[in-house]
Coordinates of C-alpha atoms in Angstrom, one line a residue:
Chain A
M1 CA -11.0 45.9 7.7
I2 CA -8.6 43.8 9.7
P3 CA -8.7 40.6 7.5
T4 CA -7.2 42.4 4.5
L5 CA -4.3 43.9 6.5
T6 CA -0.9 42.5 5.6
A7 CA 1.5 41.4 8.4
A8 CA 3.5 44.6 7.8
E9 CA 0.4 46.7 8.2
M10 CA -0.6 44.9 11.4
A11 CA 2.8 45.4 12.9
D12 CA 2.8 49.1 12.0
R13 CA -0.6 49.6 13.6
V14 CA 0.3 47.7 16.7
R15 CA 3.5 49.8 17.1
S16 CA 1.6 53.1 16.5
G17 CA -1.2 52.1 18.8
D18 CA -3.9 52.2 16.1
L19 CA -4.8 48.6 16.9
R20 CA -4.2 46.5 19.9
A21 CA -2.5 43.1 19.3
A22 CA -5.3 41.5 21.2
E23 CA -7.9 42.9 18.9
I24 CA -6.1 41.6 15.8
C25 CA -5.7 38.2 17.5
E26 CA -9.3 38.0 18.6
A27 CA -10.5 38.9 15.0
R28 CA -8.4 36.1 13.5
L29 CA -9.6 33.6 16.1
A30 CA -13.2 34.6 15.4
H31 CA -12.6 34.1 11.6
I32 CA -11.0 30.7 12.3
R33 CA -14.1 29.7 14.5
E34 CA -16.4 30.7 11.7
H35 CA -14.6 29.2 8.7
D36 CA -12.1 26.6 9.8
P37 CA -14.8 24.0 10.2
A38 CA -15.1 24.0 6.4
V39 CA -11.4 24.3 5.6
R40 CA -9.8 22.4 8.5
A41 CA -6.4 24.0 8.3
F42 CA -5.8 23.6 12.0
V43 CA -5.0 20.5 14.0
T44 CA -4.9 22.6 17.2
V45 CA -6.1 26.1 17.7
M46 CA -4.1 27.8 20.5
E47 CA -6.7 30.4 21.5
P48 CA -5.7 31.1 25.1
E49 CA -2.0 31.0 24.3
A50 CA -2.4 33.4 21.4
L51 CA -4.5 35.9 23.3
K52 CA -2.1 35.8 26.2
A53 CA 0.9 36.5 23.9
A54 CA -1.0 39.3 22.2
E55 CA -1.9 40.9 25.5
E56 CA 1.7 40.8 26.6
V57 CA 2.7 42.7 23.4
D58 CA 0.1 45.4 24.2
L59 CA 1.5 45.7 27.7
R60 CA 5.0 45.9 26.4
R61 CA 3.9 48.7 24.1
K62 CA 2.1 50.6 26.9
S63 CA 5.2 50.4 29.1
G64 CA 7.3 52.0 26.2
V65 CA 9.4 48.9 25.4
A66 CA 10.6 48.8 21.8
L67 CA 8.7 46.2 19.8
S68 CA 10.3 43.8 17.4
P69 CA 9.3 44.0 13.7
L70 CA 6.6 41.3 13.9
A71 CA 5.3 41.9 17.4
G72 CA 1.6 41.3 17.7
V73 CA 1.3 39.7 14.2
P74 CA -0.4 36.3 14.6
I75 CA 1.1 33.3 12.9
A76 CA 0.1 29.7 12.2
L77 CA 2.7 26.9 12.6
K78 CA 2.9 23.6 10.7
D79 CA 2.4 20.8 13.2
N80 CA 5.9 19.4 12.7
L81 CA 7.4 22.3 14.5
C82 CA 7.8 21.6 18.2
T83 CA 5.9 23.9 20.5
R84 CA 6.7 23.8 24.2
G85 CA 3.7 22.5 26.1
V86 CA 1.4 22.2 23.1
E87 CA 0.8 18.9 21.4
T88 CA 2.8 18.4 18.2
T89 CA 1.4 15.5 16.1
C90 CA 3.1 15.6 12.7
S91 CA -0.4 14.6 11.7
S92 CA 0.6 11.1 12.7
K93 CA -1.0 8.6 15.1
I94 CA 2.4 7.7 16.4
L95 CA 2.9 11.2 17.8
K96 CA -0.6 11.7 19.1
G97 CA -0.3 13.1 22.6
F98 CA 3.3 14.1 22.2
I99 CA 3.9 17.3 24.1
P100 CA 7.3 18.7 23.4
P101 CA 9.2 20.0 26.4
Y102 CA 10.9 22.6 24.2
D103 CA 10.3 25.1 21.3
A104 CA 11.8 24.7 17.8
A105 CA 14.4 27.4 17.2
V106 CA 12.1 29.3 14.8
V107 CA 9.2 29.1 17.4
E108 CA 11.5 30.3 20.1
R109 CA 12.6 33.3 18.0
L110 CA 9.0 34.2 17.1
R111 CA 7.8 33.8 20.6
A112 CA 10.6 36.1 21.9
G113 CA 9.6 38.7 19.2
G114 CA 5.9 38.7 20.4
S115 CA 4.2 36.6 17.7
P116 CA 0.9 35.1 18.9
F117 CA 0.6 31.5 17.7
L118 CA -2.9 30.9 16.4
G119 CA -2.4 27.2 16.2
K120 CA -0.8 24.1 14.6
T121 CA -1.7 23.3 11.0
N122 CA -2.4 20.0 9.3
L123 CA 0.1 18.3 7.0
D124 CA 0.7 15.0 5.2
E125 CA 1.9 12.6 7.9
F126 CA 5.6 13.4 8.6
A127 CA 5.4 15.9 5.7
M128 CA 5.3 13.0 3.2
G129 CA 2.9 13.8 0.5
S130 CA 1.7 16.5 -1.9
S131 CA -2.0 16.9 -1.0
T132 CA -2.3 16.7 2.8
E133 CA -4.5 13.7 2.1
N134 CA -1.9 11.6 3.9
S135 CA -2.7 13.3 7.3
A136 CA -3.8 10.6 9.7
L137 CA -6.1 13.1 11.3
F138 CA -8.4 14.6 8.6
L139 CA -8.6 16.2 5.2
T140 CA -7.9 19.9 4.6
R141 CA -9.8 21.6 1.8
N142 CA -8.5 24.2 -0.7
P143 CA -10.2 27.5 0.2
H144 CA -10.6 28.3 -3.5
D145 CA -12.5 25.0 -4.2
P146 CA -13.6 22.7 -1.4
D147 CA -13.5 19.7 -3.8
R148 CA -9.8 20.1 -4.3
V149 CA -6.7 19.5 -2.3
P150 CA -4.7 22.4 -0.8
G151 CA -1.4 20.7 -1.9
G152 CA 1.1 19.4 0.6
S153 CA 2.7 18.6 2.7
S154 CA 2.2 22.1 4.3
G155 CA -1.4 22.2 3.2
G156 CA -2.8 23.6 6.4
S157 CA -0.3 26.4 6.6
A158 CA -1.0 27.4 2.9
C159 CA -4.7 27.4 3.6
A160 CA -4.3 29.4 6.8
V161 CA -2.9 32.3 4.8
A162 CA -5.2 31.8 1.8
A163 CA -8.3 31.9 4.0
D164 CA -7.0 34.9 6.0
F165 CA -6.9 32.9 9.2
A166 CA -3.4 34.2 9.6
P167 CA -1.3 36.8 7.7
L168 CA 1.7 34.5 8.1
A169 CA 2.5 30.8 8.5
L170 CA 5.5 28.6 8.7
G171 CA 5.9 25.4 6.7
S172 CA 8.7 23.0 5.8
D173 CA 9.9 22.1 2.4
T174 CA 11.7 18.8 1.6
G175 CA 10.7 18.4 -2.1
G176 CA 8.2 21.3 -2.6
S177 CA 6.1 21.1 0.5
I178 CA 6.0 24.9 0.9
R179 CA 6.0 26.0 -2.8
Q180 CA 3.5 23.4 -4.2
P181 CA 0.7 24.2 -1.6
A182 CA 1.5 27.9 -2.0
A183 CA 0.8 27.6 -5.7
F184 CA -2.4 25.6 -5.2
C185 CA -3.7 28.1 -2.6
G186 CA -2.7 31.3 -4.3
V187 CA -0.1 32.6 -1.8
V188 CA 3.6 33.3 -1.6
G189 CA 5.8 30.4 -0.3
L190 CA 9.5 30.5 0.1
K191 CA 12.0 27.7 0.6
P192 CA 15.2 29.3 1.8
T193 CA 18.7 28.1 1.0
Y194 CA 19.6 24.8 2.8
G195 CA 21.3 26.0 6.0
R196 CA 19.7 29.5 6.1
V197 CA 17.2 28.6 8.9
S198 CA 17.8 26.4 11.9
R199 CA 15.9 23.1 11.9
Y200 CA 16.4 22.6 15.6
G201 CA 12.9 21.3 16.8
L202 CA 11.6 20.6 13.3
I203 CA 10.6 16.9 13.3
A204 CA 13.1 15.5 10.8
F205 CA 12.0 13.9 7.5
A206 CA 15.0 14.0 5.1
S207 CA 17.8 15.9 6.8
S208 CA 19.9 16.8 3.7
L209 CA 16.7 18.4 2.1
D210 CA 14.4 19.7 4.9
Q211 CA 14.2 23.5 5.2
I212 CA 11.7 25.7 7.1
G213 CA 10.2 28.7 5.3
P214 CA 7.4 31.3 5.3
F215 CA 4.0 31.5 3.8
A216 CA 2.5 35.0 3.3
R217 CA 0.3 37.0 0.9
T218 CA 3.0 39.4 -0.1
A219 CA 6.8 39.3 -0.7
R220 CA 7.2 42.0 2.0
D221 CA 5.5 39.8 4.6
A222 CA 7.5 36.8 3.6
A223 CA 10.7 38.8 3.9
L224 CA 9.7 40.0 7.4
L225 CA 9.1 36.4 8.5
L226 CA 12.4 35.3 7.0
D227 CA 14.1 38.1 8.8
A228 CA 12.6 36.8 12.1
I229 CA 13.6 33.1 11.6
A230 CA 16.9 33.1 9.6
G231 CA 20.4 33.0 11.1
P232 CA 23.0 30.9 12.8
D233 CA 22.0 28.4 15.6
P234 CA 24.6 26.3 17.4
R235 CA 22.0 23.7 18.0
D236 CA 21.7 22.8 14.3
S237 CA 25.1 22.0 12.9
T238 CA 23.8 22.4 9.3
C239 CA 22.8 25.9 10.0
L240 CA 25.1 28.4 8.2
P241 CA 27.3 30.6 10.4
D242 CA 26.8 33.7 8.2
P243 CA 24.5 36.3 9.6
P244 CA 21.7 36.8 7.1
P245 CA 21.1 40.2 5.4
A246 CA 18.0 42.3 6.3
F247 CA 15.6 41.0 3.7
A248 CA 12.6 43.3 4.2
Q249 CA 14.8 46.4 4.3
A250 CA 16.4 45.6 1.0
L251 CA 13.1 45.1 -0.9
D252 CA 12.8 48.8 -2.0
R253 CA 16.3 49.1 -3.3
P254 CA 16.3 50.1 -7.0
F255 CA 15.5 47.2 -9.2
E256 CA 18.5 46.3 -11.2
K257 CA 18.4 44.5 -14.5
I258 CA 18.0 40.8 -13.8
R259 CA 18.7 38.0 -16.2
V260 CA 15.9 35.4 -16.0
G261 CA 16.6 31.9 -17.3
L262 CA 13.8 29.8 -18.8
P263 CA 14.8 26.1 -18.4
K264 CA 13.3 24.4 -21.4
E265 CA 12.8 21.2 -19.5
Y266 CA 10.2 22.9 -17.3
F267 CA 8.0 24.2 -20.2
G268 CA 7.5 21.0 -22.1
E269 CA 4.5 18.6 -22.2
G270 CA 2.4 18.1 -19.2
L271 CA 1.6 21.8 -18.6
T272 CA -2.1 22.6 -18.8
G273 CA -3.1 25.4 -21.2
P274 CA -4.0 27.9 -18.5
V275 CA -0.6 27.3 -16.7
T276 CA 1.2 27.9 -20.0
S277 CA -0.7 31.1 -20.8
A278 CA -0.2 32.4 -17.2
L279 CA 3.5 31.8 -17.5
D280 CA 3.6 33.4 -21.0
R281 CA 1.9 36.5 -19.6
L282 CA 4.3 36.6 -16.6
K283 CA 7.3 36.4 -18.9
S284 CA 6.2 39.5 -20.8
E285 CA 5.4 41.3 -17.6
L286 CA 8.8 40.6 -16.2
K287 CA 10.3 41.9 -19.4
D288 CA 8.3 45.1 -18.9
L289 CA 9.9 45.3 -15.4
G290 CA 13.3 45.3 -17.0
C291 CA 14.2 41.6 -16.8
E292 CA 16.1 40.0 -19.6
L293 CA 14.8 36.6 -20.5
K294 CA 17.1 33.8 -21.7
D295 CA 16.5 30.2 -22.7
V296 CA 18.6 27.7 -20.7
S297 CA 18.8 24.0 -20.2
L298 CA 19.0 21.8 -17.2
P299 CA 19.7 18.4 -18.9
H300 CA 19.3 16.2 -15.8
T301 CA 15.8 17.5 -14.8
S302 CA 14.1 14.2 -15.5
C303 CA 16.4 12.6 -12.9
A304 CA 15.1 14.7 -10.1
I305 CA 12.1 12.5 -9.1
P306 CA 14.0 9.2 -9.2
V307 CA 16.9 10.7 -7.2
Y308 CA 14.6 12.3 -4.7
Y309 CA 12.5 9.1 -4.2
L310 CA 15.7 7.2 -3.3
I311 CA 17.4 9.9 -1.1
A312 CA 14.4 11.2 0.8
P313 CA 13.0 7.8 1.8
A314 CA 16.6 6.6 2.7
E315 CA 17.0 9.5 5.1
A316 CA 13.5 9.1 6.3
S317 CA 13.9 5.5 7.1
S318 CA 16.8 6.4 9.3
N319 CA 15.1 9.5 10.9
L320 CA 12.0 7.6 11.7
A321 CA 13.8 4.7 13.4
R322 CA 13.4 6.7 16.6
Y323 CA 9.6 6.1 16.8
D324 CA 9.8 2.9 18.9
G325 CA 7.2 3.6 21.6
V326 CA 9.8 3.9 24.3
Q327 CA 10.2 7.6 25.1
Y328 CA 7.2 9.4 23.7
G329 CA 4.1 9.1 21.6
L330 CA 2.2 5.9 20.9
R331 CA 3.1 2.6 22.5
V332 CA 1.4 -0.7 21.7
E333 CA 2.0 -2.8 24.8
T334 CA 3.4 -6.3 24.4
K335 CA 5.4 -8.6 26.7
D336 CA 8.4 -8.5 24.4
L337 CA 10.4 -5.3 23.6
I338 CA 11.2 -6.3 20.0
Q339 CA 7.5 -7.2 19.3
Q340 CA 6.6 -3.8 20.9
Y341 CA 8.7 -2.0 18.2
F342 CA 7.0 -4.0 15.4
K343 CA 3.4 -3.5 16.8
T344 CA 3.9 0.2 17.7
R345 CA 5.3 1.1 14.3
S346 CA 2.7 -1.0 12.5
E347 CA -0.2 0.7 14.2
G348 CA 1.3 4.2 14.4
F349 CA 2.5 4.8 10.9
G350 CA 0.1 5.4 7.9
R351 CA 0.3 3.9 4.5
E352 CA 2.6 6.5 2.8
V353 CA 5.0 6.6 5.7
K354 CA 5.4 2.8 5.7
R355 CA 5.9 2.8 1.9
R356 CA 8.7 5.3 2.3
I357 CA 10.4 3.5 5.2
M358 CA 10.3 0.4 3.1
L359 CA 11.7 2.1 0.0
G360 CA 14.4 3.8 2.0
T361 CA 15.4 0.7 4.0
F362 CA 15.6 -1.2 0.7
A363 CA 17.8 1.4 -1.0
L364 CA 20.2 1.3 2.0
S365 CA 20.2 -2.4 2.5
S366 CA 23.1 -4.6 1.8
G367 CA 23.4 -5.6 -1.9
Y368 CA 21.3 -2.6 -3.1
Y369 CA 23.1 0.4 -1.5
D370 CA 25.5 1.0 -4.5
A371 CA 22.9 0.5 -7.2
Y372 CA 20.3 2.7 -5.6
Y373 CA 21.3 5.0 -2.8
L374 CA 24.9 5.7 -4.0
K375 CA 23.8 6.0 -7.6
A376 CA 21.2 8.6 -6.6
L377 CA 23.8 10.6 -4.7
K378 CA 26.0 10.7 -7.8
V379 CA 23.2 11.8 -10.1
R380 CA 22.3 14.4 -7.4
R381 CA 25.7 16.0 -8.2
L382 CA 24.9 16.1 -11.9
I383 CA 21.6 17.9 -11.1
Y384 CA 23.5 20.4 -8.9
E385 CA 26.1 21.0 -11.6
D386 CA 23.3 21.8 -14.1
F387 CA 22.2 24.7 -11.9
M388 CA 25.8 25.9 -11.4
K389 CA 26.3 26.1 -15.2
A390 CA 22.9 27.9 -15.7
F391 CA 23.8 30.4 -13.0
A392 CA 26.9 31.4 -14.9
D393 CA 24.6 33.0 -17.5
V394 CA 21.5 34.0 -15.6
D395 CA 20.6 35.4 -12.1
V396 CA 17.5 33.4 -11.5
L397 CA 15.4 30.7 -13.2
L398 CA 11.7 31.0 -13.8
T399 CA 9.4 27.9 -14.0
P400 CA 5.8 27.0 -13.3
T401 CA 5.6 25.7 -9.7
T402 CA 3.4 22.9 -10.7
P403 CA 2.3 21.5 -14.1
T404 CA -1.4 21.8 -13.2
P405 CA -3.5 23.8 -10.6
A406 CA -4.9 22.0 -7.5
F407 CA -6.2 18.5 -8.3
R408 CA -9.3 16.8 -6.8
F409 CA -9.4 14.7 -3.7
G410 CA -8.7 11.0 -4.5
E411 CA -7.3 11.8 -7.9
K412 CA -3.8 10.6 -7.2
V413 CA -4.0 8.6 -4.0
A414 CA -4.3 5.2 -5.6
D415 CA -1.0 5.6 -7.6
P416 CA 2.0 6.8 -5.5
L417 CA 4.0 7.5 -8.6
Q418 CA 1.4 9.9 -10.0
M419 CA 1.4 11.7 -6.6
Y420 CA 5.2 11.9 -6.6
L421 CA 5.2 13.4 -10.1
S422 CA 3.2 16.4 -8.9
D423 CA 6.4 17.6 -7.3
I424 CA 8.3 17.5 -10.6
F425 CA 9.2 21.2 -10.7
T426 CA 10.0 21.8 -7.1
I427 CA 12.2 18.8 -6.1
S428 CA 15.4 19.9 -7.9
A429 CA 15.8 23.0 -5.7
N430 CA 15.9 20.8 -2.6
L431 CA 18.4 18.4 -4.1
A432 CA 20.7 21.4 -5.0
G433 CA 20.0 23.2 -1.7
L434 CA 18.9 26.3 -3.6
P435 CA 16.4 29.0 -2.5
A436 CA 13.1 29.0 -4.4
I437 CA 9.9 31.0 -4.2
S438 CA 6.4 30.4 -5.5
F439 CA 4.0 33.3 -6.1
P440 CA 0.6 33.6 -7.7
C441 CA 0.7 34.7 -11.3
G442 CA -2.8 33.9 -12.6
F443 CA -6.0 31.8 -12.3
D444 CA -7.6 28.9 -14.1
G445 CA -11.2 29.6 -13.3
A446 CA -11.3 29.7 -9.5
L447 CA -8.0 27.9 -9.1
P448 CA -4.7 29.8 -8.5
I449 CA -1.6 29.3 -10.7
G450 CA 1.8 29.6 -9.2
A451 CA 5.2 30.6 -10.7
Q452 CA 8.5 29.6 -9.2
L453 CA 11.8 31.5 -9.1
I454 CA 14.9 29.5 -8.2
G455 CA 18.2 31.4 -7.4
P456 CA 21.7 30.6 -6.5
A457 CA 22.5 29.8 -2.8
L458 CA 21.8 32.7 -0.5
S459 CA 19.9 34.7 -3.1
E460 CA 16.6 34.8 -1.2
G461 CA 16.9 38.7 -1.2
R462 CA 16.9 38.7 -5.0
L463 CA 14.0 36.3 -5.3
L464 CA 11.9 38.4 -2.8
R465 CA 12.7 41.7 -4.6
I466 CA 11.6 40.3 -8.0
V467 CA 8.3 39.1 -6.5
H468 CA 7.9 42.4 -4.6
E469 CA 8.4 44.3 -7.8
Y470 CA 5.9 42.1 -9.6
Q471 CA 3.3 42.4 -6.9
K472 CA 3.5 46.2 -7.1
N473 CA 2.4 45.8 -10.7
S474 CA -0.2 43.0 -10.4
D475 CA -3.0 41.9 -8.1
W476 CA -3.2 38.1 -8.4
H477 CA -1.9 37.8 -4.8
L478 CA -4.9 39.9 -3.6
R479 CA -7.6 37.6 -5.0
R480 CA -9.2 36.0 -2.0
P481 CA -11.3 32.8 -2.0
R482 CA -15.0 33.0 -1.1
L483 CA -15.2 31.0 2.0
A484 CA -18.0 28.5 2.7
R485 CA -19.5 28.2 6.2
R486 CA -20.7 24.7 5.8
D487 CA -19.4 21.6 7.5
A488 CA -16.4 19.9 5.8
S489 CA -17.9 16.4 5.9
R490 CA -20.3 17.2 3.1
V491 CA -18.1 16.9 0.1
G492 CA -15.2 14.7 -1.1
T493 CA -13.7 11.7 0.5
A494 CA -13.0 11.3 4.2
A495 CA -9.6 10.6 5.7
Chain B
M1 CA 13.3 -4.5 -10.6
A2 CA 10.6 -6.7 -9.3
I3 CA 10.3 -7.0 -5.5
D4 CA 8.9 -10.2 -4.2
R5 CA 7.1 -10.9 -0.9
K6 CA 10.3 -12.4 0.6
T7 CA 12.2 -9.2 -0.1
V8 CA 9.4 -7.2 1.4
E9 CA 9.5 -9.4 4.6
H10 CA 13.3 -9.0 4.8
V11 CA 13.2 -5.2 4.5
A12 CA 10.2 -5.0 6.9
A13 CA 12.2 -6.9 9.5
L14 CA 15.2 -4.6 9.0
A15 CA 12.8 -1.6 9.5
R16 CA 11.1 -3.2 12.5
L17 CA 7.8 -2.7 10.7
G18 CA 4.9 -5.1 11.3
L19 CA 2.9 -5.7 8.0
S20 CA -0.3 -7.5 7.3
D21 CA -0.4 -10.0 4.4
E22 CA -2.4 -7.5 2.4
E23 CA 0.2 -4.8 3.1
K24 CA 3.0 -7.1 2.0
D25 CA 1.4 -7.8 -1.3
R26 CA 0.5 -4.2 -2.0
L27 CA 4.0 -3.0 -1.1
A28 CA 5.7 -5.6 -3.3
R29 CA 3.6 -4.3 -6.2
E30 CA 4.1 -0.6 -5.4
L31 CA 7.8 -0.8 -4.7
S32 CA 8.4 -2.7 -7.9
G33 CA 6.7 0.1 -9.8
I34 CA 8.7 2.8 -8.1
L35 CA 12.0 0.9 -8.6
D36 CA 11.1 0.5 -12.3
H37 CA 10.8 4.3 -12.5
V38 CA 14.1 5.0 -10.7
A39 CA 15.9 2.4 -12.9
D40 CA 16.0 5.3 -15.4
L41 CA 19.0 6.6 -13.5
S42 CA 21.2 3.9 -14.9
R43 CA 21.2 5.7 -18.2
W44 CA 23.6 8.3 -16.8
N45 CA 27.3 7.4 -16.5
T46 CA 28.5 8.3 -13.1
D47 CA 31.8 6.5 -13.0
Q48 CA 33.7 9.8 -12.5
V49 CA 31.1 11.5 -10.3
E50 CA 31.5 11.9 -6.6
P51 CA 28.3 11.4 -4.5
L52 CA 26.7 14.7 -3.2
Y53 CA 25.5 14.1 0.3
H54 CA 24.5 17.7 0.9
I55 CA 25.4 21.0 -0.6
L56 CA 27.0 22.9 2.4
P57 CA 30.6 23.8 2.2
I58 CA 30.8 23.6 6.0
K59 CA 32.5 20.9 8.1
N60 CA 31.0 19.0 11.0
V61 CA 30.6 21.2 14.1
T62 CA 31.6 20.0 17.5
R63 CA 30.8 21.5 20.9
D64 CA 32.7 21.3 24.1
D65 CA 32.1 17.9 25.8
A66 CA 30.9 19.5 29.0
P67 CA 28.0 18.2 31.1
A68 CA 25.0 20.4 31.5
R69 CA 21.5 20.1 33.0
S70 CA 18.7 19.8 30.5
G71 CA 16.2 20.8 33.1
V72 CA 13.4 18.8 31.3
R73 CA 13.7 15.3 32.7
D74 CA 10.5 15.4 34.6
D75 CA 8.6 16.9 31.7
V76 CA 10.0 14.2 29.4
L77 CA 9.1 11.4 31.8
Q78 CA 5.7 12.8 32.4
H79 CA 4.8 12.4 28.7
A80 CA 6.5 9.0 28.2
P81 CA 4.1 6.1 27.5
K82 CA 5.4 4.3 30.6
S83 CA 8.0 5.4 33.1
R84 CA 9.4 4.6 36.5
P85 CA 11.1 7.9 37.3
P86 CA 13.9 8.6 36.7
F87 CA 13.7 5.9 34.0
F88 CA 11.6 5.0 31.0
A89 CA 10.0 1.6 31.5
V90 CA 10.1 -1.1 28.9
P91 CA 9.2 -4.8 28.9
N92 CA 11.9 -7.0 30.5
V93 CA 14.7 -7.7 28.1
L94 CA 16.7 -10.0 30.4
E95 CA 16.1 -13.7 31.2
E96 CA 14.4 -14.1 34.6

């Protein structure tokens, strides 16, 4: 019974006393022990910490203290979020053994609200990748098909929700790293507006693009988690000062007529047949719900990947300069300090991270800055203006989240450009700072298909309400994978 | 644009990144391919376009310049690769 409960239901039962938080937590941990050896969503399982937090919630309830909305609901955290006293690896060798002395802002808020943390989830090293194959630790398998990738970079968090290890998980999204794995794993994934959620304690990748957001099975659960993490934080100067609205509470407000734009650039060649038909069906279902569909154009869509692969690596090359072996993480000892930097970074970073540091350093280097980095920033504005023009006519945009369902292990690792292109529909929202949500809207055989809604800045509430309304009238989000019990090393390539 | 080995070595030195010969050759090839792809941007005239660094309408935020205790010094030093409390330890950078 417990595995099929949503986060909202778990929270209600803990509050009413029908279930103890410790029971819920123990059941999830048992499920993880049984099935995570095949999926490998977790880098670290925080069993004792989670149980202790759950027991504290039960004590608080007994003593009559009012519980916060997510008290007792277990959650999985992407391993690029700092957790006090618990190793935080970013799935990189260079951070192996790094034990943060502080919590990320989102972790701190959830901890105070009584969320037991089940563990830290696997990712592409430093969140750079689209399949979690770039983890320096191990591969994570798509629960719907163990021969396929879970997407990335937040692959472990998407799997944790898809496999019912946790009803909720947090990820980070720089170019699609929440929405693309959500689509591949058949769950809801939301990237909030840039500035909506504090990034204090999120290990930085590309600071003008990174944003933390929720994974969940339902729009309601995603809204509850966003409620818990959104809001101003003086420790992150890019965090907006506006207090956020109550997202979960607004879900059941009457559903007004919404104008949904269909950007033609997102429905062209490259989509597989099943993705096209799932989106066609979704369009007519949205019409039935009272949405008005309208064709629109975002003419600079094809620029998104080139712009992103200049800006994100440029920012990354600067952010990752801090890994020098002096203060924390890996150090390769040499007699000379400069040599120590070279050796530590050479051994500590994986192939994709080196590639991006090189690309970013090049784009920022003297003689190339104007032609590459500055040019990308200018075209970024053209992409942003495309959206502003579209939102003069429509309330949200509907697109596929990805051109294809989950691909096989090894299919794209040899060619970095092919891997980059799998983010083709998700990157623009990061460049323009807009909120965007992916939700399941069909299947291709055993493989989930995701649809994406992109809205104007601060329109998370609208996105969540549309998905909530859709989920009241569909059951794609309730289709669960049949989990294997076998050992993960049997199939596919090894990291 | 084509990136040669010399450029790779120059950029790697700027990034303090040690690379093997095999890595240098591979990166020269891969970066050339990626830069060919991004060259597409030159199609768009941006003479009159201001760069967009980020989308927030907010200005830089400053806090009071007041000293405060972090309270985590010992924790931090305990997890450092090498320390001589209250300092991080690094190889000698001064002439003997």
